[in-house]
Every structure is written in C-alpha cells, then in structure tokens.
C-alpha cells in the first residue's frame, strides 16, 4: 500500500469551501465521471510519494478547517497563503508531526527541499490568480 500526494493549481472561482469539495462526480446512470472543474482550469503542480509527515500535517489542517472524513483519503484541502506560511515554518523548524502507520515511516529530510520548492511555487501561483489544493490517495 502506498501514499501518493498531490498539489494542484485551480483557477479561482471553482472552489467555494476549504474542504470536502470535488473535481468530478460519478454519474450512476452513465457509469462515468463528470468533471465539476474543467480540466483546463486544473493542473498538478507537485507530487510526493510517501511523505507521511506532510500527510499528517495536512490531515490536522483538514480537521482544523472543518473536514469530516475520518480517513483523510481522497479528501481535498484548499491551501491559503497563511497555510503555506505555517507549513514553511514547520518544515524549516522540523515541526511536522511524526506520522507513520499504514504507509511505513517518514524521511522528512528527503522531502524537505521539494516541499519548500512547492511552497515557493504555490505562493507565486496564488498571486497569478489560482487556488492551491492538496489531495492524497492511499
């Protein structure tokens, strides 16, 4: 079992709440997924594999923002500039919560540089008129 984590940029105006929104919905009649957010308005900007401590940090933020999923799996989370500031502080000061379990254990040092690059890129993307979304799948 693995942990895949993604960050997306989404054109402003599509997301109306900080948690528990979707990019697509399943149509039981047709058996197909229909996009709620057009593909051209959403693209991946970062990917992590098994960055458990980041997952734990994001899950805490998800709950803080009112998220209700007990598993935090395939649950989307809107990240603000303030969230990115907090994340940067916690990454730089090695304050991410130690998260392990289903996914094994983390090597935060391995992921530190890519996470800080993501934060820098995400800030720029927000200034360009996009929202930043975190998502994971395990």
PDB file of C-alpha atoms in Angstrom:
ATOM      1  CA  UNK A   1       0.000   0.000   0.000  1.00  0.00           C
ATOM      2  CA  UNK A   2       1.331   3.429  -0.846  1.00  0.00           C
ATOM      3  CA  UNK A   3       0.707   7.057  -0.189  1.00  0.00           C
ATOM      4  CA  UNK A   4       0.550   9.372  -3.198  1.00  0.00           C
ATOM      5  CA  UNK A   5       0.160  13.092  -2.546  1.00  0.00           C
ATOM      6  CA  UNK A   6      -0.604  15.856  -4.996  1.00  0.00           C
ATOM      7  CA  UNK A   7      -0.904  19.614  -5.134  1.00  0.00           C
ATOM      8  CA  UNK A   8      -2.960  21.246  -7.852  1.00  0.00           C
ATOM      9  CA  UNK A   9      -3.497  24.746  -9.093  1.00  0.00           C
ATOM     10  CA  UNK A  10      -7.141  25.522  -9.770  1.00  0.00           C
ATOM     11  CA  UNK A  11      -8.368  28.665 -11.447  1.00  0.00           C
ATOM     12  CA  UNK A  12     -10.102  30.898  -8.887  1.00  0.00           C
ATOM     13  CA  UNK A  13     -13.886  30.744  -8.773  1.00  0.00           C
ATOM     14  CA  UNK A  14     -14.332  26.972  -8.794  1.00  0.00           C
ATOM     15  CA  UNK A  15     -13.793  26.274  -5.091  1.00  0.00           C
ATOM     16  CA  UNK A  16     -16.296  27.676  -2.623  1.00  0.00           C
ATOM     17  CA  UNK A  17     -15.273  25.958   0.616  1.00  0.00           C
ATOM     18  CA  UNK A  18     -11.965  24.990   2.252  1.00  0.00           C
ATOM     19  CA  UNK A  19     -12.552  21.209   2.463  1.00  0.00           C
ATOM     20  CA  UNK A  20     -14.642  18.366   1.101  1.00  0.00           C
ATOM     21  CA  UNK A  21     -15.095  19.647  -2.449  1.00  0.00           C
ATOM     22  CA  UNK A  22     -14.544  17.620  -5.600  1.00  0.00           C
ATOM     23  CA  UNK A  23     -13.091  17.908  -9.077  1.00  0.00           C
ATOM     24  CA  UNK A  24     -15.564  15.405 -10.553  1.00  0.00           C
ATOM     25  CA  UNK A  25     -18.718  13.467  -9.668  1.00  0.00           C
ATOM     26  CA  UNK A  26     -19.775   9.952 -10.598  1.00  0.00           C
ATOM     27  CA  UNK A  27     -22.928   9.663 -12.689  1.00  0.00           C
ATOM     28  CA  UNK A  28     -24.551   6.361 -11.721  1.00  0.00           C
ATOM     29  CA  UNK A  29     -26.793   6.407 -14.806  1.00  0.00           C
ATOM     30  CA  UNK A  30     -23.943   6.625 -17.303  1.00  0.00           C
ATOM     31  CA  UNK A  31     -21.281   4.969 -15.144  1.00  0.00           C
ATOM     32  CA  UNK A  32     -18.904   7.823 -15.950  1.00  0.00           C
ATOM     33  CA  UNK A  33     -17.096  10.525 -14.016  1.00  0.00           C
ATOM     34  CA  UNK A  34     -18.119  14.054 -14.962  1.00  0.00           C
ATOM     35  CA  UNK A  35     -15.774  16.917 -14.224  1.00  0.00           C
ATOM     36  CA  UNK A  36     -17.058  19.690 -11.977  1.00  0.00           C
ATOM     37  CA  UNK A  37     -13.911  21.716 -12.598  1.00  0.00           C
ATOM     38  CA  UNK A  38     -12.879  21.819 -16.280  1.00  0.00           C
ATOM     39  CA  UNK A  39      -9.598  20.052 -16.948  1.00  0.00           C
ATOM     40  CA  UNK A  40      -8.098  23.200 -18.466  1.00  0.00           C
ATOM     41  CA  UNK A  41      -8.691  25.035 -15.152  1.00  0.00           C
ATOM     42  CA  UNK A  42      -6.864  22.470 -13.002  1.00  0.00           C
ATOM     43  CA  UNK A  43      -3.358  21.032 -13.202  1.00  0.00           C
ATOM     44  CA  UNK A  44      -0.908  19.198 -10.985  1.00  0.00           C
ATOM     45  CA  UNK A  45       1.953  21.304  -9.625  1.00  0.00           C
ATOM     46  CA  UNK A  46       3.578  18.945  -7.089  1.00  0.00           C
ATOM     47  CA  UNK A  47       3.765  15.265  -6.234  1.00  0.00           C
ATOM     48  CA  UNK A  48       5.142  13.414  -3.222  1.00  0.00           C
ATOM     49  CA  UNK A  49       5.405   9.691  -2.643  1.00  0.00           C
ATOM     50  CA  UNK A  50       5.138   8.526   0.970  1.00  0.00           C
ATOM     51  CA  UNK A  51       5.750  11.882   2.673  1.00  0.00           C
ATOM     52  CA  UNK A  52       3.884  10.700   5.749  1.00  0.00           C
ATOM     53  CA  UNK A  53       4.692  13.653   7.974  1.00  0.00           C
ATOM     54  CA  UNK A  54       3.282  16.051   5.374  1.00  0.00           C
ATOM     55  CA  UNK A  55       0.156  13.883   5.228  1.00  0.00           C
ATOM     56  CA  UNK A  56      -0.203  14.147   8.993  1.00  0.00           C
ATOM     57  CA  UNK A  57       0.263  17.926   8.855  1.00  0.00           C
ATOM     58  CA  UNK A  58      -2.341  18.261   6.090  1.00  0.00           C
ATOM     59  CA  UNK A  59      -4.768  15.991   7.933  1.00  0.00           C
ATOM     60  CA  UNK A  60      -4.512  18.204  11.022  1.00  0.00           C
ATOM     61  CA  UNK A  61      -5.197  21.274   8.863  1.00  0.00           C
ATOM     62  CA  UNK A  62      -8.101  19.492   7.171  1.00  0.00           C
ATOM     63  CA  UNK A  63      -9.696  18.788  10.555  1.00  0.00           C
ATOM     64  CA  UNK A  64      -8.983  22.350  11.726  1.00  0.00           C
ATOM     65  CA  UNK A  65     -10.837  23.680   8.664  1.00  0.00           C
ATOM     66  CA  UNK A  66     -13.888  21.518   9.363  1.00  0.00           C
ATOM     67  CA  UNK A  67     -13.113  18.357   7.409  1.00  0.00           C
ATOM     68  CA  UNK A  68     -15.181  15.373   8.457  1.00  0.00           C
ATOM     69  CA  UNK A  69     -13.539  12.357   6.818  1.00  0.00           C
ATOM     70  CA  UNK A  70     -12.026  10.065   9.434  1.00  0.00           C
ATOM     71  CA  UNK A  71      -9.513   8.623   6.952  1.00  0.00           C
ATOM     72  CA  UNK A  72      -8.360  11.752   5.074  1.00  0.00           C
ATOM     73  CA  UNK A  73      -8.051   9.752   1.872  1.00  0.00           C
ATOM     74  CA  UNK A  74      -9.001  11.383  -1.448  1.00  0.00           C
ATOM     75  CA  UNK A  75     -10.239  14.401   0.512  1.00  0.00           C
ATOM     76  CA  UNK A  76      -9.328  17.732  -0.997  1.00  0.00           C
ATOM     77  CA  UNK A  77      -7.987  20.653   1.044  1.00  0.00           C
ATOM     78  CA  UNK A  78      -7.716  24.284  -0.059  1.00  0.00           C
ATOM     79  CA  UNK A  79      -4.394  25.849   0.967  1.00  0.00           C
ATOM     80  CA  UNK A  80      -4.195  29.593   1.588  1.00  0.00           C
ATOM     81  CA  UNK A  81      -1.139  31.821   1.747  1.00  0.00           C
ATOM     82  CA  UNK A  82      -1.396  31.691   5.533  1.00  0.00           C
ATOM     83  CA  UNK A  83      -1.423  27.884   5.433  1.00  0.00           C
ATOM     84  CA  UNK A  84       1.704  27.946   3.287  1.00  0.00           C
ATOM     85  CA  UNK A  85       3.395  30.286   5.784  1.00  0.00           C
ATOM     86  CA  UNK A  86       2.617  27.858   8.612  1.00  0.00           C
ATOM     87  CA  UNK A  87       3.782  24.894   6.550  1.00  0.00           C
ATOM     88  CA  UNK A  88       7.040  26.629   5.654  1.00  0.00           C
ATOM     89  CA  UNK A  89       7.696  27.454   9.308  1.00  0.00           C
ATOM     90  CA  UNK A  90       7.001  23.882  10.364  1.00  0.00           C
ATOM     91  CA  UNK A  91       9.125  22.338   7.594  1.00  0.00           C
ATOM     92  CA  UNK A  92      12.072  24.648   8.240  1.00  0.00           C
ATOM     93  CA  UNK A  93      11.893  24.059  12.003  1.00  0.00           C
ATOM     94  CA  UNK A  94      11.290  20.305  11.680  1.00  0.00           C
ATOM     95  CA  UNK A  95       7.889  20.588  13.350  1.00  0.00           C
ATOM     96  CA  UNK A  96       5.836  18.360  11.059  1.00  0.00           C
ATOM     97  CA  UNK A  97       4.007  15.757  13.143  1.00  0.00           C
ATOM     98  CA  UNK A  98       5.621  12.343  13.063  1.00  0.00           C
ATOM     99  CA  UNK A  99       3.151  10.252  11.100  1.00  0.00           C
ATOM    100  CA  UNK A 100       3.560   6.590  10.334  1.00  0.00           C
ATOM    101  CA  UNK A 101       1.419   3.513  10.260  1.00  0.00           C
ATOM    102  CA  UNK A 102      -0.201   2.179   7.113  1.00  0.00           C
ATOM    103  CA  UNK A 103       2.412   3.876   4.958  1.00  0.00           C
ATOM    104  CA  UNK A 104       5.574   2.996   6.889  1.00  0.00           C
ATOM    105  CA  UNK A 105       7.725   5.700   8.418  1.00  0.00           C
ATOM    106  CA  UNK A 106       8.817   9.038   7.018  1.00  0.00           C
ATOM    107  CA  UNK A 107      12.103  10.526   5.970  1.00  0.00           C
ATOM    108  CA  UNK A 108      11.249  14.218   6.258  1.00  0.00           C
ATOM    109  CA  UNK A 109      14.801  15.277   5.365  1.00  0.00           C
ATOM    110  CA  UNK A 110      14.413  13.569   1.994  1.00  0.00           C
ATOM    111  CA  UNK A 111      11.245  15.577   1.262  1.00  0.00           C
ATOM    112  CA  UNK A 112      12.281  18.908   2.804  1.00  0.00           C
ATOM    113  CA  UNK A 113      13.711  20.529  -0.333  1.00  0.00           C
ATOM    114  CA  UNK A 114      10.819  19.516  -2.601  1.00  0.00           C
ATOM    115  CA  UNK A 115       8.286  20.732  -0.031  1.00  0.00           C
ATOM    116  CA  UNK A 116       9.979  24.132   0.282  1.00  0.00           C
ATOM    117  CA  UNK A 117      10.108  24.425  -3.524  1.00  0.00           C
ATOM    118  CA  UNK A 118       6.385  23.611  -3.632  1.00  0.00           C
ATOM    119  CA  UNK A 119       5.658  26.370  -1.101  1.00  0.00           C
ATOM    120  CA  UNK A 120       7.588  28.948  -3.163  1.00  0.00           C
ATOM    121  CA  UNK A 121       5.847  27.869  -6.370  1.00  0.00           C
ATOM    122  CA  UNK A 122       2.427  27.816  -4.701  1.00  0.00           C
ATOM    123  CA  UNK A 123       2.801  31.383  -3.437  1.00  0.00           C
ATOM    124  CA  UNK A 124       3.616  32.578  -6.949  1.00  0.00           C
ATOM    125  CA  UNK A 125       0.685  30.621  -8.392  1.00  0.00           C
ATOM    126  CA  UNK A 126      -1.722  32.173  -5.869  1.00  0.00           C
ATOM    127  CA  UNK A 127      -0.507  35.617  -6.971  1.00  0.00           C
ATOM    128  CA  UNK A 128      -1.299  34.595 -10.563  1.00  0.00           C
ATOM    129  CA  UNK A 129      -4.965  34.050  -9.661  1.00  0.00           C
ATOM    130  CA  UNK A 130      -5.179  30.383  -8.751  1.00  0.00           C
ATOM    131  CA  UNK A 131      -6.156  28.372  -5.699  1.00  0.00           C
ATOM    132  CA  UNK A 132      -3.886  25.626  -4.346  1.00  0.00           C
ATOM    133  CA  UNK A 133      -5.378  22.247  -3.484  1.00  0.00           C
ATOM    134  CA  UNK A 134      -3.806  19.332  -1.615  1.00  0.00           C
ATOM    135  CA  UNK A 135      -5.049  15.790  -2.251  1.00  0.00           C
ATOM    136  CA  UNK A 136      -3.813  12.331  -1.373  1.00  0.00           C
ATOM    137  CA  UNK A 137      -4.610   8.728  -2.128  1.00  0.00           C
ATOM    138  CA  UNK A 138      -3.671   5.631  -0.216  1.00  0.00           C
TER     139      UNK A 138
END
